GROMACS .gro file of C-alpha atoms in nm:
model
  183
    1MET     CA    1   0.168  -0.111  -1.159
    2ALA     CA    2   0.442   0.114  -1.289
    3LYS     CA    3   0.757  -0.041  -1.428
    4ARG     CA    4   1.093   0.121  -1.365
    5ILE     CA    5   1.269   0.158  -1.700
    6ALA     CA    6   1.606   0.278  -1.568
    7TYR     CA    7   1.763   0.475  -1.290
    8THR     CA    8   1.865   0.816  -1.423
    9GLY     CA    9   2.007   0.983  -1.113
   10PRO     CA   10   2.303   0.902  -0.894
   11PRO     CA   11   2.261   0.676  -0.590
   12VAL     CA   12   2.097   0.859  -0.300
   13LEU     CA   13   2.366   0.759  -0.051
   14THR     CA   14   2.742   0.788  -0.094
   15LEU     CA   15   3.019   0.567   0.037
   16GLU     CA   16   3.136   0.853   0.261
   17GLU     CA   17   2.789   0.902   0.416
   18VAL     CA   18   2.756   0.532   0.492
   19ALA     CA   19   3.107   0.526   0.645
   20ARG     CA   20   3.019   0.818   0.869
   21GLN     CA   21   2.694   0.651   0.978
   22CYS     CA   22   2.879   0.324   1.047
   23ARG     CA   23   3.145   0.515   1.244
   24VAL     CA   24   3.431   0.377   1.036
   25GLU     CA   25   3.685   0.530   0.800
   26VAL     CA   26   3.613   0.504   0.427
   27GLU     CA   27   3.940   0.312   0.384
   28ASP     CA   28   3.814   0.046   0.628
   29LEU     CA   29   3.501  -0.025   0.423
   30GLN     CA   30   3.463  -0.268   0.138
   31PRO     CA   31   3.350  -0.025  -0.138
   32GLU     CA   32   3.199  -0.304  -0.350
   33LEU     CA   33   2.986  -0.423  -0.056
   34ILE     CA   34   2.856  -0.073   0.016
   35GLU     CA   35   2.810   0.051  -0.342
   36LEU     CA   36   2.687  -0.270  -0.507
   37ILE     CA   37   2.493  -0.442  -0.227
   38ILE     CA   38   2.402  -0.220   0.068
   39ILE     CA   39   2.312   0.111  -0.102
   40PRO     CA   40   2.102  -0.052  -0.379
   41GLY     CA   41   1.941  -0.284  -0.121
   42VAL     CA   42   1.846  -0.002   0.115
   43THR     CA   43   1.716   0.204  -0.178
   44ALA     CA   44   1.499  -0.086  -0.296
   45GLN     CA   45   1.375  -0.145   0.059
   46CYS     CA   46   1.281   0.222   0.096
   47GLU     CA   47   1.107   0.231  -0.243
   48ALA     CA   48   0.913  -0.087  -0.163
   49ARG     CA   49   0.809   0.041   0.179
   50THR     CA   50   0.695   0.384   0.057
   51GLY     CA   51   0.576   0.329  -0.300
   52ALA     CA   52   0.774   0.643  -0.384
   53ALA     CA   53   1.068   0.682  -0.619
   54ILE     CA   54   1.370   0.743  -0.400
   55ARG     CA   55   1.653   0.741  -0.654
   56GLU     CA   56   1.559   0.936  -0.966
   57ALA     CA   57   1.441   0.703  -1.242
   58THR     CA   58   1.218   0.678  -1.547
   59TYR     CA   59   0.893   0.484  -1.504
   60GLU     CA   60   0.625   0.363  -1.740
   61GLU     CA   61   0.272   0.261  -1.659
   62GLU     CA   62  -0.039   0.167  -1.853
   63TRP     CA   63  -0.378   0.317  -1.786
   64PRO     CA   64  -0.679   0.114  -1.892
   65PRO     CA   65  -0.969   0.312  -2.041
   66ALA     CA   66  -1.143   0.310  -1.701
   67TYR     CA   67  -0.875   0.541  -1.553
   68GLY     CA   68  -1.006   0.891  -1.601
   69SER     CA   69  -0.835   1.226  -1.604
   70GLY     CA   70  -0.699   1.304  -1.258
   71HIS     CA   71  -0.610   0.945  -1.172
   72ALA     CA   72  -0.307   0.900  -0.944
   73LEU     CA   73   0.019   0.775  -1.092
   74ASP     CA   74   0.144   0.452  -0.931
   75VAL     CA   75   0.476   0.588  -0.809
   76GLY     CA   76   0.510   0.877  -0.567
   77GLN     CA   77   0.743   1.177  -0.608
   78VAL     CA   78   0.684   1.228  -0.984
   79LYS     CA   79   0.884   1.517  -1.129
   80GLU     CA   80   0.762   1.531  -1.489
   81VAL     CA   81   0.559   1.344  -1.746
   82GLN     CA   82   0.784   1.269  -2.041
   83SER     CA   83   0.528   1.125  -2.280
   84VAL     CA   84   0.173   1.002  -2.320
   85SER     CA   85   0.109   0.735  -2.582
   86VAL     CA   86  -0.179   0.509  -2.678
   87ARG     CA   87  -0.127   0.136  -2.724
   88GLU     CA   88  -0.263   0.030  -3.062
   89SER     CA   89  -0.437  -0.305  -3.121
   90ASP     CA   90  -0.116  -0.446  -3.273
   91GLY     CA   91   0.080  -0.356  -2.955
   92SER     CA   92   0.265  -0.060  -3.103
   93LEU     CA   93   0.265   0.282  -2.937
   94THR     CA   94   0.150   0.607  -3.093
   95ALA     CA   95   0.274   0.922  -2.921
   96LEU     CA   96   0.002   1.172  -2.837
   97GLN     CA   97   0.044   1.547  -2.820
   98VAL     CA   98  -0.226   1.620  -2.565
   99PRO     CA   99  -0.228   1.889  -2.300
  100HIS     CA  100  -0.171   1.747  -1.955
  101VAL     CA  101  -0.105   1.880  -1.608
  102LEU     CA  102   0.077   1.708  -1.326
  103GLN     CA  103  -0.083   1.790  -0.992
  104HIS     CA  104   0.083   1.700  -0.663
  105SER     CA  105  -0.066   1.634  -0.324
  106ALA     CA  106   0.150   1.573  -0.018
  107ARG     CA  107   0.233   1.217  -0.127
  108GLU     CA  108   0.081   1.147  -0.466
  109SER     CA  109   0.088   1.285  -0.818
  110PHE     CA  110  -0.218   1.303  -1.041
  111LEU     CA  111  -0.225   1.330  -1.420
  112ILE     CA  112  -0.497   1.563  -1.546
  113PHE     CA  113  -0.601   1.605  -1.907
  114PRO     CA  114  -0.769   1.950  -1.920
  115ALA     CA  115  -0.921   1.885  -2.265
  116GLY     CA  116  -1.043   1.539  -2.162
  117ARG     CA  117  -0.869   1.204  -2.135
  118PRO     CA  118  -0.766   1.055  -2.468
  119PRO     CA  119  -0.947   0.730  -2.551
  120GLY     CA  120  -0.777   0.391  -2.540
  121ARG     CA  121  -0.511   0.222  -2.332
  122LEU     CA  122  -0.260   0.493  -2.239
  123VAL     CA  123   0.109   0.440  -2.173
  124ILE     CA  124   0.255   0.714  -1.957
  125ARG     CA  125   0.629   0.759  -1.917
  126TYR     CA  126   0.755   0.985  -1.640
  127SER     CA  127   1.053   1.067  -1.422
  128ALA     CA  128   1.033   1.051  -1.046
  129GLY     CA  129   1.265   1.080  -0.749
  130VAL     CA  130   1.246   1.215  -0.395
  131ASP     CA  131   1.372   1.562  -0.306
  132LEU     CA  132   1.591   1.484  -0.004
  133ASP     CA  133   1.616   1.851   0.091
  134ALA     CA  134   1.239   1.859   0.134
  135TYR     CA  135   1.225   1.519   0.308
  136PRO     CA  136   1.550   1.475   0.505
  137GLY     CA  137   1.396   1.198   0.718
  138VAL     CA  138   1.413   0.967   0.418
  139LYS     CA  139   1.792   0.993   0.406
  140SER     CA  140   1.811   0.937   0.784
  141TRP     CA  141   1.602   0.620   0.746
  142MET     CA  142   1.826   0.497   0.466
  143LEU     CA  143   2.148   0.568   0.655
  144MET     CA  144   2.022   0.386   0.964
  145HIS     CA  145   1.927   0.085   0.756
  146ALA     CA  146   2.257   0.094   0.566
  147ALA     CA  147   2.449   0.085   0.895
  148THR     CA  148   2.236  -0.206   1.015
  149ALA     CA  149   2.297  -0.393   0.689
  150PHE     CA  150   2.672  -0.326   0.719
  151GLU     CA  151   2.684  -0.453   1.076
  152ASN     CA  152   2.456  -0.754   1.016
  153ARG     CA  153   2.535  -0.885   0.668
  154GLU     CA  154   2.363  -1.220   0.705
  155THR     CA  155   1.994  -1.294   0.730
  156LEU     CA  156   2.022  -1.488   1.056
  157ILE     CA  157   2.199  -1.399   1.377
  158VAL     CA  158   2.264  -1.700   1.599
  159GLY     CA  159   2.282  -1.674   1.976
  160THR     CA  160   2.202  -1.305   2.000
  161ILE     CA  161   1.879  -1.125   2.074
  162VAL     CA  162   1.826  -0.843   1.830
  163ALA     CA  163   1.581  -0.564   1.906
  164GLU     CA  164   1.461  -0.322   1.642
  165LEU     CA  165   1.406   0.046   1.695
  166PRO     CA  166   1.032   0.105   1.737
  167THR     CA  167   0.861   0.076   1.401
  168SER     CA  168   0.658   0.387   1.466
  169TYR     CA  169   0.979   0.590   1.490
  170MET     CA  170   1.143   0.435   1.185
  171ASP     CA  171   0.832   0.451   0.967
  172SER     CA  172   0.761   0.811   1.066
  173LEU     CA  173   1.079   0.907   0.879
  174LEU     CA  174   0.914   0.784   0.558
  175ALA     CA  175   0.556   0.896   0.626
  176GLU     CA  176   0.577   1.212   0.418
  177VAL     CA  177   0.657   1.024   0.097
  178THR     CA  178   0.461   0.700   0.153
  179VAL     CA  179   0.192   0.652  -0.111
  180PRO     CA  180  -0.139   0.544   0.046
  181PRO     CA  181  -0.276   0.199  -0.045
  182ARG     CA  182  -0.521   0.195  -0.334
  183PHE     CA  183  -0.720  -0.122  -0.283
   0.00000   0.00000   0.00000
């Protein structure tokens, strides 16, 4: 499982976009609620649902020796491999200068070592983040969920029946970036 090291890009949604989706003026919003709770929450929800990096970030994952050249990286929407290292027996990392190629399918990214996979436990650091121009449905999904979170800020709604939009419609907005299960 890849570990996110840090977000490196700006948030995917802006305060203005969320205000427009909620049909309110920016001045009528609580900026802290939107920027510190709703936008990060919707981003995390989208990343968890798809397995793809939505907001650009740096990730690190370890490959056991059984993972061969051409194995899929854990996170979808990889942009570039920053480094490949081997974990030494004392736990330290040694950077490797090995040729590698990042190959993309529709939803996944595969790391290929043309000269053969280096031996040992590899630590791969890479940047990933979705291209919203290529996948505009992702932003639509996030805006709809941000508006829902703004309108319904608690986890329980008492005395009201709430109906969701059909899951097939909502999930189809994320289908192009959803990483398939691997187990």
